[in-house]
Every structure is written in structure tokens, then in C-alpha cells.
């Protein structure tokens, strides 16, 4: 078992059967325990937990439809009502079992219900394990705007058991690898190279690479929990990525990781155009990424719409578009202001390389 200290709590990486989970359930033996999952993680992962932990025999299970479309204020409100119907109090426990959609939303639901109840994250997707379940960002989307409503709030423990990955669909592995590649690009060239090699055999991911990916995120969020400085580097690829994800939400299902992967290619291009990134490094990134992630389709009107959304991104200040840029593979800087014209130029450059998903 790898125990990793995070901000006031532990991340436990290894079999959940050998973790402190059972002990934790004992600590909450008189409390109500609510498992929160989507329909896929309920079938694949909640059923396993129920079969392994007698302490969960009386637990309630709340299941919502899978997918980013469920990450809404309306569904959060329905769940608060259900928690009320179950007479959940401040002393009870919410256990989030799922990918980033569930841990983001469950963390938000727990943090606002009765001004905050304890929650545990059990990430079940690769993306959730290396990124979303760590760092205390919780929230829901507002229309097409990603994570527009939320709070910083830490789980009491995160249990990361690679066993859950055995049922993860292949495309979701690639989504998780996008965030792992990001961890390499922003902080560690050798990690980037290792992730690329591993992607040739995606489902063979070993615990060491998983741990190294988790540690990149964890170290950054411990030093800057509220994103005043260095944590902004984790947003590399997300300025463009979030609008691409929001734009395709409910249409042709571009996953978060895929959208961020394309966002990283766009922001690497911008880094090169700004003279920050060597051309050779840019070409390397473009070719590495486009082997795995196709550019989704967009028309001239779509570009106009997406640039308007870029201005509304919550990472911006005073209506200016802000972006992280790469200086080399393994080094990133933040708070770069980009103009609308530059944003349009980036979209137009890639419009010709797009592949229609439909
Ligand atoms: N809080 C943060 O710091 C942070 C960071 C990155 C991403 N995010 C958020 O995370 C979300 C994306 O996370 P995601 O990629 O995990 O998406 P997701 O939670 O929607 O999961 C993707 C799909 O995989 C399925 N799935 C997950 N685990 C499974 C398993 N073990 N077996 C079978 N199916 C499984 C889900 O049911 C879903 O259909 C986005 O909402 C994004 O905004 C948050």
C-alpha cells in the first residue's frame, strides 16, 4: 500500500481491501453511509464494495446517469432532496464511487449539504485516479460552462485501487492518459516519455507510473491549494479544452480528457507562435498527440461561438482570455493573456486538420 500525504488527508494507493477503508467505516459505524455512483460505476464498482464490506450492508446507494450531462445543479438539487428524505445529518458520510464526474459532483453535494458533511473519494477511472479525485476542486457545470459552480473542499480520504480499472472502457483509458501526459508536459519530460511508451499498451499500466502521475498533481496542490499561483499550471490545455468539451457536450460526446488533449495541442501551438516553445518541441507534441486524439470538427460559426465562451472561462480575469503556455517539454508558465485574434487564429489553423466524429 502506498500512503501519500495530501492536504490534511491521505491518498491510499493499492487494494482497497488492504487499505484503511474498513477502519474508516468502523469510525462511522453509527453514521448513515451513502454511496454515490453513476450507472456504470454502480454496476462495476459499488457492487464489489457491497460484496466486500459488511459495514456497507445498510448503506443507501444513489445512482445517476453516466456522463458529463449529469453534472448539473438540477441533479445536485435532486440529490440534496434525497439526502434530506434519508434524514442524512452532518455526522453522516458520503462515499463517491466513480470517475471525475462523480467525485467532482459528490464532493460538491457533500460540501454544501447542511454546510458540509464528510466524504470519501473512491476514483474508478484513470482520469479520476491521477487527477480529479485529488486536490479538493468540486463542482458542477452551468449549461456549457464547465465547473462554473463549486467549492474547494477536501475528502477525508481518497482510496485509489487499480483493480477498478479492469472494467474501464478503452476510450476512457485514453482520456486518463491525456491528464497523465499533461502532468509530464508541465513538470517532467521523463514522465511524459514514460507515459507515451505506456500508451502503446494502455491497460498494462503499472502502479509506479500511476503513483508518479498522482504525485505530480498532489505536490502541486499541497503547495497551492487555492490556485493562487503554481497550481494554475494544471490548467494547461484546459482553456481551449473546456470550450471544446462544453461545445461538444450532448452532441458527439468528446470526453474531458480528449478535449484537454486537443486543448494541449492548441496551447502548445500558441506557445510556439509566441516564441516560447521551440518548433521541434511543438512538432513532437503535435505528432505524439494526434496519433491518439483526433481533432473534433468545427465550422467558422462554431469558432465564433467558442471564442465567446473562451472569454467567459472562469480562469480569466477582467474579460481577458488567460492561458498556460509551454516553454519546453516539462516546463510550463501561466497567466498569459491571449487576444481574441490569436484564439481565432489557433482554431483556424487546426480547422483544416479536423476529423469529423460523426
Ligand atoms: N476536480 C478536479 O481537479 C478535476 C480534474 C480533472 C477533471 N475533472 C472532472 O472530471 C470529469 C471527467 O472525469 P472522467 O474522465 O473520469 O469522466 P466520468 O466520471 O464521466 O467517467 C467516464 C466514463 O467512464 C465510466 N467509468 C468510470 N469508471 C469506470 C469503471 N471502473 N468501470 C466502468 N466504467 C467506468 C463512467 O461511468 C463514465 O461513463 C470532468 O467532469 C472533469 O471536469 C476534475
Coordinates of C-alpha atoms and ligand atoms in Angstrom, one line a residue:
X1 CA 0.0 0.0 0.0
X2 CA 1.4 3.4 -0.9
X3 CA 0.3 6.1 1.5
X4 CA 0.6 9.6 0.1
X5 CA 0.0 12.6 2.3
X6 CA -2.2 15.3 0.8
X7 CA -3.7 18.5 2.2
X8 CA -4.9 17.2 5.6
X9 CA -5.8 13.7 4.5
X10 CA -4.3 10.6 2.9
X11 CA -4.3 9.2 -0.6
X12 CA -4.1 5.4 -0.3
X13 CA -2.9 3.7 -3.4
X14 CA -3.4 -0.1 -3.6
X15 CA -6.0 -2.7 -2.9
X16 CA -8.9 -1.2 -1.0
X17 CA -9.2 -4.5 0.9
X18 CA -5.8 -3.7 2.5
X19 CA -6.4 0.0 3.0
X20 CA -7.8 1.8 6.0
X21 CA -11.3 1.9 4.4
X22 CA -12.7 -0.8 6.7
X23 CA -11.3 1.0 9.7
X24 CA -12.8 4.3 8.5
X25 CA -16.2 2.6 8.1
X26 CA -15.9 1.5 11.7
X27 CA -15.2 5.1 12.7
X28 CA -18.6 5.9 11.1
X29 CA -20.4 2.8 12.4
X30 CA -23.3 4.8 13.9
X31 CA -23.5 7.1 10.9
X32 CA -25.5 6.7 7.7
X33 CA -23.4 5.8 4.8
X34 CA -24.5 6.9 1.3
X35 CA -22.7 5.6 -1.8
X36 CA -22.9 7.9 -4.8
X37 CA -22.2 6.5 -8.3
X38 CA -23.3 6.6 -11.9
X39 CA -25.0 3.7 -13.6
X40 CA -21.7 2.2 -14.9
X41 CA -19.7 2.6 -11.7
X42 CA -22.6 1.3 -9.7
X43 CA -22.6 -1.9 -11.6
X44 CA -18.9 -2.3 -11.9
X45 CA -17.6 -0.9 -8.6
X46 CA -20.3 -0.3 -6.0
X47 CA -21.5 -3.9 -6.3
X48 CA -17.9 -5.1 -5.5
X49 CA -17.7 -2.8 -2.4
X50 CA -21.0 -4.0 -1.1
X51 CA -19.9 -7.6 -1.5
X52 CA -16.6 -7.0 0.3
X53 CA -17.5 -4.7 3.2
X54 CA -20.2 -5.9 5.7
X55 CA -20.2 -2.4 7.1
X56 CA -21.9 -1.2 4.0
X57 CA -24.9 -3.6 4.4
X58 CA -27.2 -0.8 5.4
X59 CA -25.8 1.8 3.1
X60 CA -28.0 3.7 0.7
X61 CA -26.9 3.8 -2.9
X62 CA -27.7 6.9 -5.1
X63 CA -27.2 6.3 -8.8
X64 CA -27.3 8.9 -11.6
X65 CA -27.0 8.5 -15.3
X66 CA -23.4 8.3 -16.5
X67 CA -21.8 11.2 -18.5
X68 CA -20.9 14.8 -18.2
X69 CA -24.6 15.9 -18.9
X70 CA -25.5 14.7 -15.4
X71 CA -23.1 17.1 -13.7
X72 CA -25.7 19.8 -13.2
X73 CA -27.1 22.0 -10.4
X74 CA -30.5 20.4 -11.1
X75 CA -29.3 16.9 -10.4
X76 CA -27.3 18.1 -7.4
X77 CA -30.5 19.6 -6.1
X78 CA -32.4 16.3 -6.5
X79 CA -29.7 14.5 -4.6
X80 CA -29.8 17.1 -1.7
X81 CA -33.6 16.3 -1.6
X82 CA -32.9 12.5 -1.5
X83 CA -30.3 13.1 1.3
X84 CA -33.0 15.0 3.2
X85 CA -35.5 12.2 2.7
X86 CA -32.9 9.7 4.1
X87 CA -32.6 12.1 7.1
X88 CA -28.8 12.4 6.5
X89 CA -27.2 14.6 9.1
X90 CA -23.9 16.4 9.5
X91 CA -22.4 13.3 11.1
X92 CA -23.1 11.0 8.1
X93 CA -20.8 10.0 5.3
X94 CA -21.0 10.3 1.5
X95 CA -18.8 7.8 -0.4
X96 CA -18.2 8.9 -4.0
X97 CA -17.5 5.9 -6.3
X98 CA -16.8 6.9 -9.9
X99 CA -14.9 8.9 -12.3
X100 CA -14.3 12.6 -12.1
X101 CA -17.9 13.4 -12.9
X102 CA -19.0 11.6 -9.7
X103 CA -16.1 12.8 -7.4
X104 CA -16.5 16.4 -8.5
X105 CA -20.2 16.4 -8.1
X106 CA -20.3 14.2 -5.0
X107 CA -17.7 16.4 -3.3
X108 CA -19.8 19.5 -4.1
X109 CA -23.0 17.9 -2.9
X110 CA -21.4 16.8 0.4
X111 CA -19.7 20.2 0.9
X112 CA -22.9 22.2 0.6
X113 CA -25.4 19.8 2.3
X114 CA -26.0 21.1 5.8
X115 CA -22.9 23.3 5.4
X116 CA -20.7 20.2 4.8
X117 CA -20.7 16.5 5.6
X118 CA -17.7 14.2 5.4
X119 CA -17.0 12.5 2.1
X120 CA -14.6 9.8 0.8
X121 CA -13.5 9.6 -2.9
X122 CA -13.0 6.2 -4.5
X123 CA -12.0 7.1 -8.0
X124 CA -12.7 4.4 -10.6
X125 CA -11.4 5.9 -13.9
X126 CA -7.8 6.6 -14.7
X127 CA -8.5 10.3 -15.0
X128 CA -10.2 10.2 -11.6
X129 CA -7.2 8.4 -10.0
X130 CA -4.5 10.7 -11.4
X131 CA -6.3 13.9 -11.3
X132 CA -10.0 14.6 -10.5
X133 CA -10.2 12.9 -7.1
X134 CA -7.2 14.8 -5.8
X135 CA -6.9 18.4 -4.8
X136 CA -10.3 19.4 -3.5
X137 CA -11.8 21.0 -6.5
X138 CA -15.5 20.1 -6.5
X139 CA -18.4 21.4 -8.6
X140 CA -20.9 21.2 -11.3
X141 CA -21.3 22.7 -14.8
X142 CA -23.6 25.6 -15.6
X143 CA -25.0 25.0 -19.1
X144 CA -22.0 24.6 -21.4
X145 CA -19.7 26.3 -18.9
X146 CA -17.5 23.7 -17.1
X147 CA -17.3 23.6 -13.3
X148 CA -18.8 27.1 -13.1
X149 CA -20.4 26.4 -9.6
X150 CA -18.3 24.8 -7.0
X151 CA -16.1 24.9 -3.9
X152 CA -12.7 23.8 -2.7
X153 CA -13.3 21.0 -0.3
X154 CA -11.2 18.1 0.7
X155 CA -12.3 14.5 1.1
X156 CA -11.4 12.7 4.4
X157 CA -9.5 10.0 2.4
X158 CA -9.0 9.0 -1.2
X159 CA -8.8 5.2 -1.9
X160 CA -7.2 4.5 -5.3
X161 CA -7.5 0.9 -6.1
X162 CA -6.2 0.0 -9.7
X163 CA -8.5 -3.1 -9.6
X164 CA -11.4 -0.8 -10.5
X165 CA -9.7 -0.1 -13.9
X166 CA -10.3 -3.6 -15.0
X167 CA -13.8 -2.6 -16.2
X168 CA -12.9 0.8 -17.6
X169 CA -13.7 1.1 -21.4
X170 CA -10.7 1.6 -23.7
X171 CA -11.6 5.2 -24.7
X172 CA -11.8 6.2 -21.0
X173 CA -8.2 5.0 -20.6
X174 CA -7.1 7.3 -23.3
X175 CA -9.0 10.2 -21.6
X176 CA -7.0 9.4 -18.4
X177 CA -3.7 9.2 -20.3
X178 CA -4.3 12.8 -21.6
X179 CA -4.1 14.1 -18.0
X180 CA -1.0 12.0 -17.3
X181 CA 0.6 13.4 -20.4
X182 CA -0.3 16.8 -19.1
X183 CA 1.5 16.1 -15.8
X184 CA 4.6 15.2 -17.8
X185 CA 4.4 18.2 -20.1
X186 CA 4.1 20.7 -17.3
X187 CA 6.7 19.3 -15.0
X188 CA 8.7 16.3 -16.0
X189 CA 9.9 15.4 -19.5
X190 CA 10.9 11.9 -18.5
X191 CA 7.4 11.2 -17.1
X192 CA 6.0 12.4 -20.5
X193 CA 8.2 9.9 -22.3
X194 CA 7.2 7.1 -20.0
X195 CA 3.5 7.8 -20.4
X196 CA 3.9 7.8 -24.2
X197 CA 5.6 4.4 -24.1
X198 CA 2.9 3.0 -21.7
X199 CA 0.1 4.2 -24.1
X200 CA 1.3 1.5 -26.6
X201 CA -0.1 -0.9 -24.0
X202 CA -2.7 1.2 -22.3
X203 CA -4.3 -1.3 -20.0
X204 CA -0.9 -2.6 -18.7
X205 CA -0.4 0.5 -16.6
X206 CA 1.7 -0.4 -13.5
X207 CA 1.4 1.1 -10.0
X208 CA 4.7 3.0 -10.2
X209 CA 3.6 5.2 -13.2
X210 CA 0.2 5.6 -11.6
X211 CA 1.9 6.8 -8.4
X212 CA 4.3 9.1 -10.2
X213 CA 1.3 10.7 -12.0
X214 CA -0.6 11.1 -8.8
X215 CA 2.4 12.7 -7.0
X216 CA 2.8 15.4 -9.7
X217 CA -0.7 16.6 -9.0
X218 CA -0.6 16.1 -5.3
X219 CA 2.7 18.0 -4.8
X220 CA 1.4 21.0 -6.8
X221 CA -2.0 21.2 -4.9
X222 CA -0.4 20.9 -1.5
X223 CA 1.8 23.9 -2.2
X224 CA -1.0 26.0 -3.7
X225 CA -4.4 24.6 -2.6
X226 CA -6.5 27.5 -3.8
X227 CA -4.8 28.1 -7.2
X228 CA -3.2 31.4 -6.5
X229 CA 0.0 30.5 -8.4
X230 CA 1.7 27.3 -9.5
X231 CA -1.5 25.2 -9.4
X232 CA -2.6 27.1 -12.5
X233 CA -0.1 25.0 -14.4
X234 CA -2.5 22.1 -14.0
X235 CA -4.9 24.1 -16.3
X236 CA -2.5 23.6 -19.2
X237 CA -4.8 22.6 -22.2
X238 CA -7.9 23.5 -20.3
X239 CA -8.6 27.0 -21.6
X240 CA -9.2 25.6 -25.1
X241 CA -10.1 22.1 -23.8
X242 CA -13.0 23.3 -21.7
X243 CA -14.7 25.1 -24.5
X244 CA -14.2 22.2 -26.9
X245 CA -15.7 19.9 -24.2
X246 CA -18.6 22.2 -23.5
X247 CA -19.2 22.8 -27.2
X248 CA -19.5 19.1 -27.9
X249 CA -21.3 18.2 -24.7
X250 CA -24.6 16.4 -25.6
X251 CA -23.7 16.3 -29.3
X252 CA -20.9 13.8 -30.1
X253 CA -19.5 13.1 -26.7
X254 CA -16.0 14.4 -26.7
X255 CA -14.7 13.3 -23.3
X256 CA -13.0 15.6 -20.8
X257 CA -9.5 14.0 -21.3
X258 CA -9.8 14.0 -25.1
X259 CA -10.9 17.7 -25.1
X260 CA -7.9 18.6 -22.8
X261 CA -5.6 16.6 -25.1
X262 CA -6.7 18.7 -28.1
X263 CA -6.5 21.8 -25.9
X264 CA -2.9 20.9 -25.1
X265 CA -2.1 20.7 -28.8
X266 CA -3.7 24.1 -29.4
X267 CA -2.0 25.7 -26.4
X268 CA 1.4 24.2 -27.5
X269 CA 0.9 25.7 -30.9
X270 CA 0.2 29.0 -29.3
X271 CA 3.3 28.6 -27.2
X272 CA 5.3 28.1 -30.4
X273 CA 3.7 31.0 -32.1
X274 CA 4.5 33.2 -29.1
X275 CA 8.2 32.2 -29.5
X276 CA 8.2 30.4 -26.1
X277 CA 8.4 26.8 -27.4
X278 CA 10.9 25.5 -29.9
X279 CA 9.4 24.4 -33.2
X280 CA 10.9 20.9 -32.8
X281 CA 9.2 20.5 -29.4
X282 CA 5.9 21.7 -30.8
X283 CA 6.1 19.3 -33.8
X284 CA 6.9 16.5 -31.4
X285 CA 3.9 17.2 -29.2
X286 CA 1.6 17.6 -32.2
X287 CA 2.6 14.3 -33.7
X288 CA 2.6 12.4 -30.3
X289 CA -0.9 13.6 -29.6
X290 CA -2.6 13.3 -33.0
X291 CA -1.7 9.6 -33.1
X292 CA -4.1 9.1 -30.2
X293 CA -6.6 12.0 -30.2
X294 CA -8.4 13.3 -33.3
X295 CA -9.4 16.9 -33.6
X296 CA -13.2 17.2 -33.4
X297 CA -15.0 19.1 -36.2
X298 CA -15.9 22.8 -36.0
X299 CA -17.3 25.3 -38.6
X300 CA -16.5 29.0 -38.8
X301 CA -19.7 29.8 -36.8
X302 CA -18.6 27.3 -34.2
X303 CA -15.2 29.1 -33.9
X304 CA -17.0 32.4 -33.2
X305 CA -19.1 30.7 -30.5
X306 CA -16.2 29.0 -28.9
X307 CA -14.1 32.2 -28.8
X308 CA -17.0 33.9 -27.0
X309 CA -17.0 31.1 -24.5
X310 CA -13.3 31.4 -24.0
X311 CA -13.9 35.0 -22.8
X312 CA -16.3 33.6 -20.2
X313 CA -13.9 31.0 -18.8
X314 CA -13.7 31.3 -15.1
X315 CA -9.9 31.1 -15.2
X316 CA -9.9 34.6 -16.8
X317 CA -9.9 38.0 -15.2
X318 CA -11.4 41.2 -16.5
X319 CA -12.8 39.6 -19.6
X320 CA -9.3 38.7 -20.9
X321 CA -8.5 35.2 -22.1
X322 CA -5.8 33.6 -19.9
X323 CA -3.9 30.6 -20.7
X324 CA -0.9 28.4 -19.6
X325 CA 1.8 28.1 -22.2
X326 CA 4.7 25.7 -22.5
X327 CA 8.3 26.8 -22.5
X328 CA 9.7 23.4 -23.1
X329 CA 8.5 19.8 -22.7
X330 CA 8.5 19.6 -18.8
X331 CA 8.2 23.3 -18.2
X332 CA 5.0 25.5 -18.2
X333 CA 4.2 29.0 -17.2
X334 CA 0.8 30.6 -16.5
X335 CA -1.2 33.9 -16.6
X336 CA -0.5 34.5 -20.3
X337 CA -3.1 36.8 -21.7
X338 CA -4.2 36.0 -25.2
X339 CA -6.1 38.1 -27.7
X340 CA -9.3 37.1 -29.4
X341 CA -7.5 37.3 -32.7
X342 CA -4.9 34.8 -31.5
X343 CA -7.6 32.5 -30.3
X344 CA -9.3 32.6 -33.7
X345 CA -6.0 32.0 -35.5
X346 CA -5.4 28.9 -33.4
X347 CA -8.9 27.5 -34.3
X348 CA -8.4 28.3 -38.0
X349 CA -5.0 26.6 -38.1
X350 CA -6.5 23.4 -36.8
X351 CA -9.8 23.6 -38.6
X352 CA -8.1 22.1 -41.7
X353 CA -6.8 19.1 -39.7
X354 CA -10.1 18.2 -38.2
X355 CA -11.7 14.8 -38.4
X356 CA -15.5 14.6 -38.2
X357 CA -16.5 12.3 -35.3
X358 CA -20.0 11.6 -36.7
Ligands
LIG1 N1 -11.6 18.2 -9.7 C1 -10.6 18.2 -10.5 O1 -9.5 18.6 -10.1 C2 -10.8 17.6 -11.9 C3 -9.6 17.4 -12.7 C4 -9.8 16.8 -13.9 C5 -11.1 16.5 -14.4 N2 -12.2 16.8 -13.6 C6 -13.5 16.4 -14.0 O2 -13.6 15.0 -14.2 C7 -14.6 14.7 -15.1 C8 -14.0 13.7 -16.1 O3 -13.7 12.5 -15.4 P1 -13.8 11.1 -16.1 O4 -13.0 11.1 -17.3 O5 -13.4 10.1 -15.0 O6 -15.3 11.0 -16.5 P2 -16.6 10.3 -15.9 O7 -16.6 10.3 -14.5 O8 -17.7 10.8 -16.7 O9 -16.3 8.7 -16.4 C9 -16.1 8.4 -17.7 C10 -16.9 7.2 -18.1 O10 -16.3 6.0 -17.5 C11 -17.2 5.3 -16.7 N3 -16.4 4.6 -15.7 C12 -15.7 5.2 -14.7 N4 -15.1 4.2 -14.0 C13 -15.4 3.0 -14.5 C14 -15.1 1.7 -14.2 N5 -14.2 1.4 -13.3 N6 -15.7 0.7 -14.9 C15 -16.6 1.0 -15.9 N7 -16.9 2.3 -16.3 C16 -16.3 3.3 -15.6 C17 -18.2 6.3 -16.2 O11 -19.4 5.6 -15.9 C18 -18.3 7.2 -17.5 O12 -19.2 6.6 -18.4 C19 -15.0 16.0 -15.8 O13 -16.2 16.4 -15.2 C20 -13.9 17.0 -15.3 O14 -14.3 18.3 -15.3 C21 -12.0 17.3 -12.3

